mmCIF file of C-alpha atoms and ligand atoms in Angstrom:
data_model
loop_
_atom_site.group_PDB
_atom_site.id
_atom_site.type_symbol
_atom_site.label_atom_id
_atom_site.label_comp_id
_atom_site.label_asym_id
_atom_site.label_seq_id
_atom_site.Cartn_x
_atom_site.Cartn_y
_atom_site.Cartn_z
ATOM 1 C CA MET A 1 -9.120 -2.788 17.743
ATOM 2 C CA ALA A 2 -9.689 -6.120 16.074
ATOM 3 C CA ALA A 3 -8.198 -7.031 12.714
ATOM 4 C CA THR A 4 -10.113 -9.376 10.445
ATOM 5 C CA LEU A 5 -7.867 -11.219 7.980
ATOM 6 C CA GLY A 6 -8.791 -10.582 4.389
ATOM 7 C CA GLY A 7 -11.776 -8.497 5.371
ATOM 8 C CA GLY A 8 -12.341 -4.805 5.050
ATOM 9 C CA PHE A 9 -11.474 -4.027 8.616
ATOM 10 C CA GLY A 10 -8.175 -2.756 9.830
ATOM 11 C CA GLY A 11 -6.480 -2.835 13.169
ATOM 12 C CA GLN A 12 -3.554 -1.269 14.947
ATOM 13 C CA TRP A 13 -1.415 -2.194 11.928
ATOM 14 C CA SER A 14 -3.462 -0.002 9.621
ATOM 15 C CA VAL A 15 -3.152 2.975 11.969
ATOM 16 C CA GLU A 16 0.639 2.460 12.030
ATOM 17 C CA LYS A 17 0.691 2.325 8.243
ATOM 18 C CA LEU A 18 -1.360 5.509 7.886
ATOM 19 C CA GLU A 19 0.678 7.388 10.501
ATOM 20 C CA CYS A 20 3.897 6.352 8.790
ATOM 21 C CA VAL A 21 2.791 7.635 5.378
ATOM 22 C CA GLU A 22 1.378 10.830 6.895
ATOM 23 C CA ALA A 23 4.649 11.491 8.747
ATOM 24 C CA TYR A 24 6.547 10.962 5.489
ATOM 25 C CA ILE A 25 4.303 13.476 3.724
ATOM 26 C CA SER A 26 4.933 16.089 6.447
ATOM 27 C CA SER A 27 8.696 15.612 6.207
ATOM 28 C CA TYR A 28 8.580 15.591 2.402
ATOM 29 C CA LEU A 29 6.759 18.927 2.314
ATOM 30 C CA LYS A 30 9.309 20.416 4.711
ATOM 31 C CA VAL A 31 12.171 19.220 2.504
ATOM 32 C CA MET A 32 10.417 20.656 -0.572
ATOM 33 C CA GLN A 33 9.739 23.954 1.181
ATOM 34 C CA LYS A 34 11.983 26.094 -1.003
ATOM 35 C CA GLN A 35 11.951 24.010 -4.177
ATOM 36 C CA ARG A 36 10.385 25.275 -7.377
ATOM 37 C CA TRP A 37 8.679 21.997 -8.371
ATOM 38 C CA GLU A 38 4.938 21.467 -8.615
ATOM 39 C CA LEU A 39 4.066 19.001 -5.865
ATOM 40 C CA SER A 40 1.398 16.329 -6.218
ATOM 41 C CA TYR A 41 -0.027 13.702 -3.914
ATOM 42 C CA ILE A 42 -1.412 10.661 -5.738
ATOM 43 C CA ASP A 43 -3.546 8.176 -3.833
ATOM 44 C CA ALA A 44 -3.972 5.136 -6.103
ATOM 45 C CA PHE A 45 -6.479 3.308 -3.858
ATOM 46 C CA SER A 46 -7.938 6.316 -2.128
ATOM 47 C CA GLY A 47 -10.964 4.868 -0.341
ATOM 48 C CA GLU A 48 -13.694 7.055 1.133
ATOM 49 C CA GLY A 49 -11.588 9.234 3.406
ATOM 50 C CA ILE A 50 -12.077 7.251 6.564
ATOM 51 C CA GLN A 51 -10.992 3.768 7.535
ATOM 52 C CA ARG A 52 -13.597 1.852 9.480
ATOM 53 C CA PHE A 53 -12.919 -0.634 12.256
ATOM 54 C CA LYS A 54 -15.409 -3.016 13.719
ATOM 55 C CA HIS A 55 -15.002 -4.594 17.056
ATOM 56 C CA ALA A 56 -17.522 -6.753 18.742
ATOM 57 C CA ILE A 57 -18.981 -5.785 22.058
ATOM 58 C CA GLN A 58 -21.361 -7.811 24.139
ATOM 59 C CA SER A 59 -24.618 -6.009 24.508
ATOM 60 C CA ARG A 60 -26.990 -6.915 27.377
ATOM 61 C CA LYS A 61 -29.795 -5.348 25.369
ATOM 62 C CA HIS A 62 -29.501 -8.049 22.727
ATOM 63 C CA GLU A 63 -29.372 -11.000 25.104
ATOM 64 C CA SER A 64 -32.314 -13.369 25.056
ATOM 65 C CA GLU A 65 -32.850 -16.474 27.172
ATOM 66 C CA ASP A 66 -30.932 -18.843 24.998
ATOM 67 C CA THR A 67 -28.837 -16.650 22.711
ATOM 68 C CA VAL A 68 -26.247 -14.021 23.220
ATOM 69 C CA ASN A 69 -26.083 -11.686 20.276
ATOM 70 C CA GLU A 70 -23.154 -9.527 19.517
ATOM 71 C CA ALA A 71 -23.651 -5.906 18.764
ATOM 72 C CA TYR A 72 -20.986 -4.121 16.825
ATOM 73 C CA ALA A 73 -19.502 -0.839 17.743
ATOM 74 C CA GLU A 74 -18.052 1.047 14.875
ATOM 75 C CA ALA A 75 -14.994 3.209 15.124
ATOM 76 C CA PHE A 76 -12.946 4.885 12.436
ATOM 77 C CA THR A 77 -9.794 6.807 11.739
ATOM 78 C CA GLU A 78 -8.966 9.262 8.974
ATOM 79 C CA GLY A 79 -7.780 7.457 5.865
ATOM 80 C CA SER A 80 -4.756 8.257 3.720
ATOM 81 C CA SER A 81 -6.520 10.864 1.534
ATOM 82 C CA LEU A 82 -7.723 13.042 4.409
ATOM 83 C CA ARG A 83 -4.372 12.626 6.178
ATOM 84 C CA ALA A 84 -2.509 13.888 3.109
ATOM 85 C CA LEU A 85 -4.776 16.944 2.995
ATOM 86 C CA ALA A 86 -4.365 17.524 6.742
ATOM 87 C CA ALA A 87 -0.558 17.289 6.557
ATOM 88 C CA SER A 88 -0.524 19.666 3.585
ATOM 89 C CA LYS A 89 -2.805 22.161 5.299
ATOM 90 C CA GLU A 90 -0.752 22.022 8.472
ATOM 91 C CA ARG A 91 2.368 22.935 6.519
ATOM 92 C CA GLU A 92 0.573 25.902 5.002
ATOM 93 C CA ILE A 93 -0.711 27.087 8.385
ATOM 94 C CA GLU A 94 2.886 26.938 9.623
ATOM 95 C CA GLY A 95 3.890 29.197 6.775
ATOM 96 C CA GLY A 96 5.290 26.473 4.531
ATOM 97 C CA ARG A 97 3.932 25.025 1.326
ATOM 98 C CA GLY A 98 1.517 22.178 0.740
ATOM 99 C CA PHE A 99 0.708 20.076 -2.314
ATOM 100 C CA ASP A 100 -0.364 21.899 -5.474
ATOM 101 C CA ARG A 101 -2.518 18.955 -6.601
ATOM 102 C CA PHE A 102 -4.173 15.920 -5.036
ATOM 103 C CA TYR A 103 -5.179 12.995 -7.258
ATOM 104 C CA PHE A 104 -7.548 10.378 -5.862
ATOM 105 C CA ILE A 105 -8.102 7.148 -7.791
ATOM 106 C CA GLU A 106 -10.855 4.839 -6.542
ATOM 107 C CA LEU A 107 -12.763 2.044 -8.278
ATOM 108 C CA ASN A 108 -15.892 2.395 -6.181
ATOM 109 C CA LYS A 109 -17.908 5.471 -7.197
ATOM 110 C CA ALA A 110 -19.870 5.666 -3.937
ATOM 111 C CA LYS A 111 -16.606 5.753 -1.968
ATOM 112 C CA LEU A 112 -15.141 8.402 -4.230
ATOM 113 C CA ASP A 113 -18.313 10.513 -3.847
ATOM 114 C CA ALA A 114 -18.106 10.108 -0.068
ATOM 115 C CA LEU A 115 -14.470 11.227 -0.174
ATOM 116 C CA ARG A 116 -15.381 14.279 -2.259
ATOM 117 C CA CYS A 117 -18.103 15.244 0.275
ATOM 118 C CA ARG A 118 -15.687 14.878 3.192
ATOM 119 C CA ILE A 119 -13.084 17.007 1.472
ATOM 120 C CA LEU A 120 -15.651 19.686 0.609
ATOM 121 C CA SER A 121 -16.760 19.889 4.210
ATOM 122 C CA GLN A 122 -13.367 19.489 5.962
ATOM 123 C CA PHE A 123 -10.956 21.113 3.499
ATOM 124 C CA PRO A 124 -13.099 23.494 1.403
ATOM 125 C CA ASP A 125 -10.133 25.708 0.558
ATOM 126 C CA CYS A 126 -8.279 22.713 -0.974
ATOM 127 C CA ALA A 127 -11.250 21.483 -3.039
ATOM 128 C CA ASN A 128 -10.116 23.139 -6.273
ATOM 129 C CA ARG A 129 -6.750 21.367 -6.065
ATOM 130 C CA CYS A 130 -8.362 17.895 -5.941
ATOM 131 C CA VAL A 131 -8.835 15.638 -8.954
ATOM 132 C CA TYR A 132 -11.102 12.600 -8.537
ATOM 133 C CA ILE A 133 -10.651 9.656 -10.884
ATOM 134 C CA CYS A 134 -13.165 6.830 -10.745
ATOM 135 C CA GLY A 135 -11.560 3.718 -12.207
ATOM 136 C CA ASP A 136 -9.091 0.874 -11.920
ATOM 137 C CA ALA A 137 -5.711 2.041 -10.597
ATOM 138 C CA ASN A 138 -4.027 -0.391 -13.013
ATOM 139 C CA LYS A 139 -5.422 1.627 -15.882
ATOM 140 C CA GLU A 140 -5.700 5.146 -14.459
ATOM 141 C CA LEU A 141 -2.371 5.425 -12.640
ATOM 142 C CA PRO A 142 -0.077 4.759 -15.642
ATOM 143 C CA GLY A 143 -2.055 7.350 -17.662
ATOM 144 C CA LEU A 144 -1.748 9.940 -14.907
ATOM 145 C CA ILE A 145 1.951 9.337 -14.228
ATOM 146 C CA GLY A 146 2.686 9.247 -17.969
ATOM 147 C CA ASN A 147 1.220 12.756 -18.341
ATOM 148 C CA MET A 148 3.400 14.333 -15.674
ATOM 149 C CA ASP A 149 6.405 16.396 -16.632
ATOM 150 C CA TRP A 150 9.315 15.472 -14.375
ATOM 151 C CA GLN A 151 11.193 18.604 -15.390
ATOM 152 C CA LYS A 152 8.725 20.500 -13.245
ATOM 153 C CA ASP A 153 6.732 17.903 -11.264
ATOM 154 C CA ARG A 154 7.505 15.969 -8.095
ATOM 155 C CA ALA A 155 5.072 13.578 -6.409
ATOM 156 C CA VAL A 156 4.387 11.231 -3.534
ATOM 157 C CA SER A 157 2.101 8.305 -4.239
ATOM 158 C CA PHE A 158 0.484 5.818 -1.888
ATOM 159 C CA VAL A 159 -0.512 2.409 -3.264
ATOM 160 C CA ASP A 160 -2.735 0.797 -0.656
ATOM 161 C CA PRO A 161 -4.718 -2.144 -2.090
ATOM 162 C CA PHE A 162 -6.757 -4.583 0.015
ATOM 163 C CA ALA A 163 -4.982 -7.537 -1.589
ATOM 164 C CA THR A 164 -3.414 -8.452 -4.934
ATOM 165 C CA GLN A 165 -5.266 -5.921 -7.127
ATOM 166 C CA PHE A 166 -2.129 -4.058 -8.186
ATOM 167 C CA LYS A 167 -0.128 -5.527 -11.089
ATOM 168 C CA TRP A 168 3.604 -5.205 -11.563
ATOM 169 C CA SER A 169 3.070 -3.696 -15.008
ATOM 170 C CA SER A 170 1.200 -0.835 -13.277
ATOM 171 C CA LEU A 171 3.967 -0.269 -10.719
ATOM 172 C CA GLU A 172 6.406 0.032 -13.610
ATOM 173 C CA CYS A 173 4.821 3.361 -14.574
ATOM 174 C CA PHE A 174 6.864 4.926 -11.749
ATOM 175 C CA LYS A 175 10.189 3.788 -13.225
ATOM 176 C CA ASN A 176 12.543 6.703 -13.931
ATOM 177 C CA THR A 177 10.079 9.281 -12.603
ATOM 178 C CA CYS A 178 10.589 11.664 -9.685
ATOM 179 C CA CYS A 179 7.943 10.032 -7.558
ATOM 180 C CA ASP A 180 8.288 8.597 -4.055
ATOM 181 C CA VAL A 181 6.003 5.592 -3.692
ATOM 182 C CA TRP A 182 4.681 4.084 -0.480
ATOM 183 C CA MET A 183 3.692 0.562 -1.393
ATOM 184 C CA LEU A 184 1.691 -1.930 0.603
ATOM 185 C CA PHE A 185 2.780 -5.432 -0.395
ATOM 186 C CA PRO A 186 -0.066 -7.926 0.244
ATOM 187 C CA LEU A 187 1.999 -10.500 2.091
ATOM 188 C CA PHE A 188 -0.816 -12.597 3.536
ATOM 189 C CA ALA A 189 -2.790 -12.737 0.286
ATOM 190 C CA ILE A 190 0.292 -13.824 -1.689
ATOM 191 C CA ILE A 191 1.606 -16.369 0.792
ATOM 192 C CA ARG A 192 -1.817 -18.052 0.603
ATOM 193 C CA MET A 193 -1.265 -18.496 -3.128
ATOM 194 C CA LEU A 194 2.055 -20.277 -2.543
ATOM 195 C CA PRO A 195 1.470 -23.756 -1.084
ATOM 196 C CA THR A 196 4.483 -25.153 0.734
ATOM 197 C CA SER A 197 4.372 -28.713 -0.641
ATOM 198 C CA HIS A 198 3.693 -28.193 -4.353
ATOM 199 C CA LEU A 199 3.475 -25.477 -7.005
ATOM 200 C CA PRO A 200 0.340 -23.311 -7.070
ATOM 201 C CA SER A 201 -2.551 -24.168 -9.378
ATOM 202 C CA GLU A 202 -2.323 -23.005 -12.981
ATOM 203 C CA ASP A 203 -4.678 -20.053 -12.304
ATOM 204 C CA TRP A 204 -2.631 -18.890 -9.354
ATOM 205 C CA CYS A 205 0.589 -19.253 -11.353
ATOM 206 C CA LYS A 206 -0.875 -16.882 -13.948
ATOM 207 C CA ALA A 207 -2.016 -14.453 -11.248
ATOM 208 C CA LEU A 208 1.436 -14.543 -9.577
ATOM 209 C CA ASP A 209 3.099 -13.880 -12.947
ATOM 210 C CA GLU A 210 1.001 -10.696 -13.176
ATOM 211 C CA ILE A 211 1.603 -9.663 -9.577
ATOM 212 C CA PHE A 212 5.391 -9.954 -9.976
ATOM 213 C CA GLY A 213 5.612 -9.195 -13.680
ATOM 214 C CA GLU A 214 7.882 -12.202 -14.209
ATOM 215 C CA ARG A 215 8.113 -15.954 -13.609
ATOM 216 C CA ASP A 216 11.046 -15.940 -11.190
ATOM 217 C CA TRP A 217 8.876 -16.314 -8.078
ATOM 218 C CA ARG A 218 9.001 -20.026 -9.014
ATOM 219 C CA ASN A 219 12.565 -20.003 -7.621
ATOM 220 C CA LEU A 220 10.982 -19.946 -4.176
ATOM 221 C CA TYR A 221 10.453 -23.643 -4.861
ATOM 222 C CA HIS A 222 13.173 -26.292 -4.899
ATOM 223 C CA GLU A 223 13.104 -30.015 -5.537
ATOM 224 C CA LYS A 224 12.045 -32.147 -2.628
ATOM 225 C CA THR A 225 14.901 -34.162 -1.214
ATOM 226 C CA GLN A 226 12.848 -37.352 -1.464
ATOM 227 C CA LEU A 227 11.031 -38.606 -4.555
ATOM 228 C CA SER A 228 7.288 -39.200 -4.235
ATOM 229 C CA LEU A 229 5.854 -42.727 -3.892
ATOM 230 C CA PHE A 230 5.554 -42.834 -7.674
ATOM 231 C CA GLY A 231 9.116 -41.739 -8.224
ATOM 232 C CA GLU A 232 8.057 -38.316 -9.556
ATOM 233 C CA GLU A 233 10.101 -35.236 -8.821
ATOM 234 C CA GLU A 234 8.191 -32.841 -6.617
ATOM 235 C CA VAL A 235 8.861 -29.368 -5.297
ATOM 236 C CA GLU A 236 8.446 -27.582 -2.015
ATOM 237 C CA ARG A 237 9.205 -24.169 -0.534
ATOM 238 C CA GLU A 238 10.401 -23.069 2.876
ATOM 239 C CA LYS A 239 7.608 -22.358 5.329
ATOM 240 C CA GLY A 240 7.078 -18.772 6.491
ATOM 241 C CA VAL A 241 7.294 -15.413 4.769
ATOM 242 C CA ASP A 242 11.043 -14.593 4.930
ATOM 243 C CA GLN A 243 11.988 -15.913 1.500
ATOM 244 C CA LEU A 244 8.981 -14.320 -0.136
ATOM 245 C CA LEU A 245 9.945 -10.958 1.385
ATOM 246 C CA GLU A 246 13.566 -11.350 0.227
ATOM 247 C CA TYR A 247 12.292 -12.065 -3.269
ATOM 248 C CA ALA A 248 9.865 -9.103 -3.217
ATOM 249 C CA THR A 249 12.639 -6.764 -2.033
ATOM 250 C CA ARG A 250 14.969 -7.994 -4.803
ATOM 251 C CA ARG A 251 12.190 -7.524 -7.313
ATOM 252 C CA TYR A 252 11.518 -3.922 -6.229
ATOM 253 C CA ARG A 253 15.268 -3.218 -6.431
ATOM 254 C CA GLN A 254 15.227 -4.164 -10.123
ATOM 255 C CA ASP A 255 12.976 -1.180 -10.867
ATOM 256 C CA PHE A 256 13.700 1.347 -8.121
ATOM 257 C CA PRO A 257 17.066 2.816 -7.075
ATOM 258 C CA GLY A 258 15.754 3.355 -3.529
ATOM 259 C CA VAL A 259 13.974 0.506 -1.716
ATOM 260 C CA TRP A 260 13.412 0.974 2.020
ATOM 261 C CA GLY A 261 11.834 -1.507 4.415
ATOM 262 C CA PRO A 262 9.890 -3.644 4.533
ATOM 263 C CA ALA A 263 8.069 -3.149 7.804
ATOM 264 C CA VAL A 264 5.881 -6.196 8.321
ATOM 265 C CA LEU A 265 2.426 -5.243 9.571
ATOM 266 C CA ARG A 266 0.915 -7.918 11.784
ATOM 267 C CA THR A 267 -2.444 -8.685 13.335
ATOM 268 C CA GLU A 268 -2.833 -8.628 17.094
ATOM 269 C CA ARG A 269 -2.192 -12.385 16.970
ATOM 270 C CA ASN A 270 1.141 -11.691 15.278
ATOM 271 C CA ALA A 271 0.124 -13.042 11.865
ATOM 272 C CA PRO A 272 1.926 -11.180 9.035
ATOM 273 C CA LEU A 273 -0.623 -9.334 6.914
ATOM 274 C CA PHE A 274 1.146 -6.761 4.750
ATOM 275 C CA ALA A 275 4.671 -5.453 4.209
ATOM 276 C CA LEU A 276 5.131 -1.710 3.865
ATOM 277 C CA TYR A 277 7.855 -0.471 1.505
ATOM 278 C CA ALA A 278 9.027 3.014 0.597
ATOM 279 C CA LEU A 279 10.306 3.156 -2.988
ATOM 280 C CA THR A 280 12.223 6.061 -4.494
ATOM 281 C CA ALA A 281 12.079 6.212 -8.277
ATOM 282 C CA ASN A 282 14.296 9.292 -8.598
ATOM 283 C CA HIS A 283 17.920 8.407 -9.438
ATOM 284 C CA SER A 284 19.301 11.704 -8.095
ATOM 285 C CA PRO A 285 21.811 10.915 -5.286
ATOM 286 C CA GLN A 286 20.473 13.826 -3.235
ATOM 287 C CA ALA A 287 16.855 12.616 -3.553
ATOM 288 C CA LEU A 288 17.919 9.085 -2.569
ATOM 289 C CA ILE A 289 19.814 10.277 0.506
ATOM 290 C CA VAL A 290 16.956 12.420 1.764
ATOM 291 C CA SER A 291 14.089 10.014 1.048
ATOM 292 C CA GLY A 292 16.163 7.088 2.355
ATOM 293 C CA LYS A 293 16.935 8.809 5.624
ATOM 294 C CA ILE A 294 13.324 9.781 6.337
ATOM 295 C CA SER A 295 11.815 6.493 5.120
ATOM 296 C CA ARG A 296 14.234 4.276 7.045
ATOM 297 C CA HIS A 297 13.631 6.219 10.227
ATOM 298 C CA LEU A 298 9.843 5.927 9.893
ATOM 299 C CA LEU A 299 9.856 2.283 8.841
ATOM 300 C CA ASN A 300 12.232 1.376 11.686
ATOM 301 C CA SER A 301 9.831 2.986 14.136
ATOM 302 C CA ILE A 302 7.217 0.398 13.130
ATOM 303 C CA GLY A 303 9.543 -2.567 13.138
ATOM 304 C CA ALA A 304 11.403 -2.689 9.784
HETATM 305 C C1 LIG B 1 -7.326 -0.627 1.586
HETATM 306 S S1 LIG B 1 -8.520 0.396 0.852
HETATM 307 C C2 LIG B 1 -7.678 1.927 0.759
HETATM 308 C C3 LIG B 1 -7.794 2.694 1.994
HETATM 309 C C4 LIG B 1 -7.275 4.104 1.895
HETATM 310 N N1 LIG B 1 -5.874 4.161 1.504
HETATM 311 C C5 LIG B 1 -7.498 4.747 3.225
HETATM 312 O O1 LIG B 1 -6.535 4.921 3.962
HETATM 313 O O2 LIG B 1 -8.644 5.039 3.537
HETATM 314 C C6 LIG B 1 -8.517 -0.088 -0.831
HETATM 315 C C7 LIG B 1 -9.468 0.750 -1.678
HETATM 316 O O3 LIG B 1 -9.188 0.465 -3.032
HETATM 317 C C8 LIG B 1 -10.400 0.365 -3.759
HETATM 318 N N2 LIG B 1 -10.076 -0.481 -4.923
HETATM 319 C C9 LIG B 1 -10.115 -1.833 -5.036
HETATM 320 N N3 LIG B 1 -9.656 -2.224 -6.235
HETATM 321 C C10 LIG B 1 -9.268 -1.105 -6.890
HETATM 322 C C11 LIG B 1 -8.695 -0.857 -8.164
HETATM 323 N N4 LIG B 1 -8.410 -1.863 -9.007
HETATM 324 N N5 LIG B 1 -8.410 0.422 -8.502
HETATM 325 C C12 LIG B 1 -8.687 1.449 -7.668
HETATM 326 N N6 LIG B 1 -9.254 1.272 -6.442
HETATM 327 C C13 LIG B 1 -9.543 0.017 -6.060
HETATM 328 C C14 LIG B 1 -11.387 -0.191 -2.789
HETATM 329 O O4 LIG B 1 -12.709 0.194 -3.136
HETATM 330 C C15 LIG B 1 -10.915 0.446 -1.472
HETATM 331 O O5 LIG B 1 -11.604 1.652 -1.234
#
C-alpha cells in the first residue's frame, strides 16, 4: 500500500496504528470486565468508518499510443470507529462487557453521516449507544469531557488528526480525568514548520505556540556557532526529529502521569510521519501500572 505524505491516504503505518489502538481497546475492556464504571469510547476525529488507500496500477485499457495513464485501484480498511465497535461487540459475544457509550466527533457532516449509516448496517444493536457530534474537536471534546462524572465514568479516547488541527488547550481537557488517550502526534507536519537554519515565520511561531500550548519549543533552537556575514546572531536547530520528539514527550509528561511511547510511524520510504503516544490521565497507581503495561507492550510491537 502506498503512503502519500500529507495527503488523505494511509499506508502500512496507518494499519499498524489502527491495530494498536484496537488491541488496546480489547485489553482495556477485559481489564474493566468486573468494574462498576460506565465505559465510554470517544473518537475525537472519527472519520467515516473506513480508511481509504489508493495505489496506482498500470492499466492496459487506458494506454494510448503516446500516453500511459494510470488507473487507481481503491482499497480500504476499517477505521478506528468501526474497530472500537467491533472490539466491544467481540467482548460481549465472549460473555464480557463492551462500551456503554460511543461518542464520535467529526467536522465533516458527510463523513459523519456515512459513519452513522455503516454503524446502522453493521452494528444495529449498538446504534442506540452511539452519539454523533458534528463539529470541531477543539470545541466539542472539552465540552464532552467536562460533562463526564469521573466518580462513575471511565473512557478511552483516540485523537487521530490528519495534521496539526488539535490544539494543546484542547488536550488539556483530559487533565486529571480517568481517560486513557491514544494520541497521534503529527511529526512530519510539525517538523516542516521548524526550519533548521532559522526560526519559523511569525505565523508558524503563533501556530506552534497553539500546538504546544507554550513558547518553549523555541528551545529547540540554539545560537549558531558562527556569526552571519553581517555580524548578526542567528539560530539553528539540530537536523532530524529526535529532539522534537524528546520535547513532545517532556511536554506530554507535564500534563499526564502516564506517557508511553512514542512509536514513530514511517512511510515505506522510512520517512517519519507521525508519532503514536498512549497517555494515561488517571493518577491512580493501579491504573498507571495496568495501562502502562498494555500500552508499552503494544507500542513496542510497532517499534517504540
Ligand atoms: C485521519 S482522519 C481520522 C481517521 C479515523 N480515525 C479512522 O480511523 O477512520 C481525520 C478526520 O478528522 C476530520 N477532521 C479534521 N479536522 C477536524 C476537527 N477540527 N475536528 C473534528 N474532526 C476533524 C477529518 O474530516 C477526518 O475525517
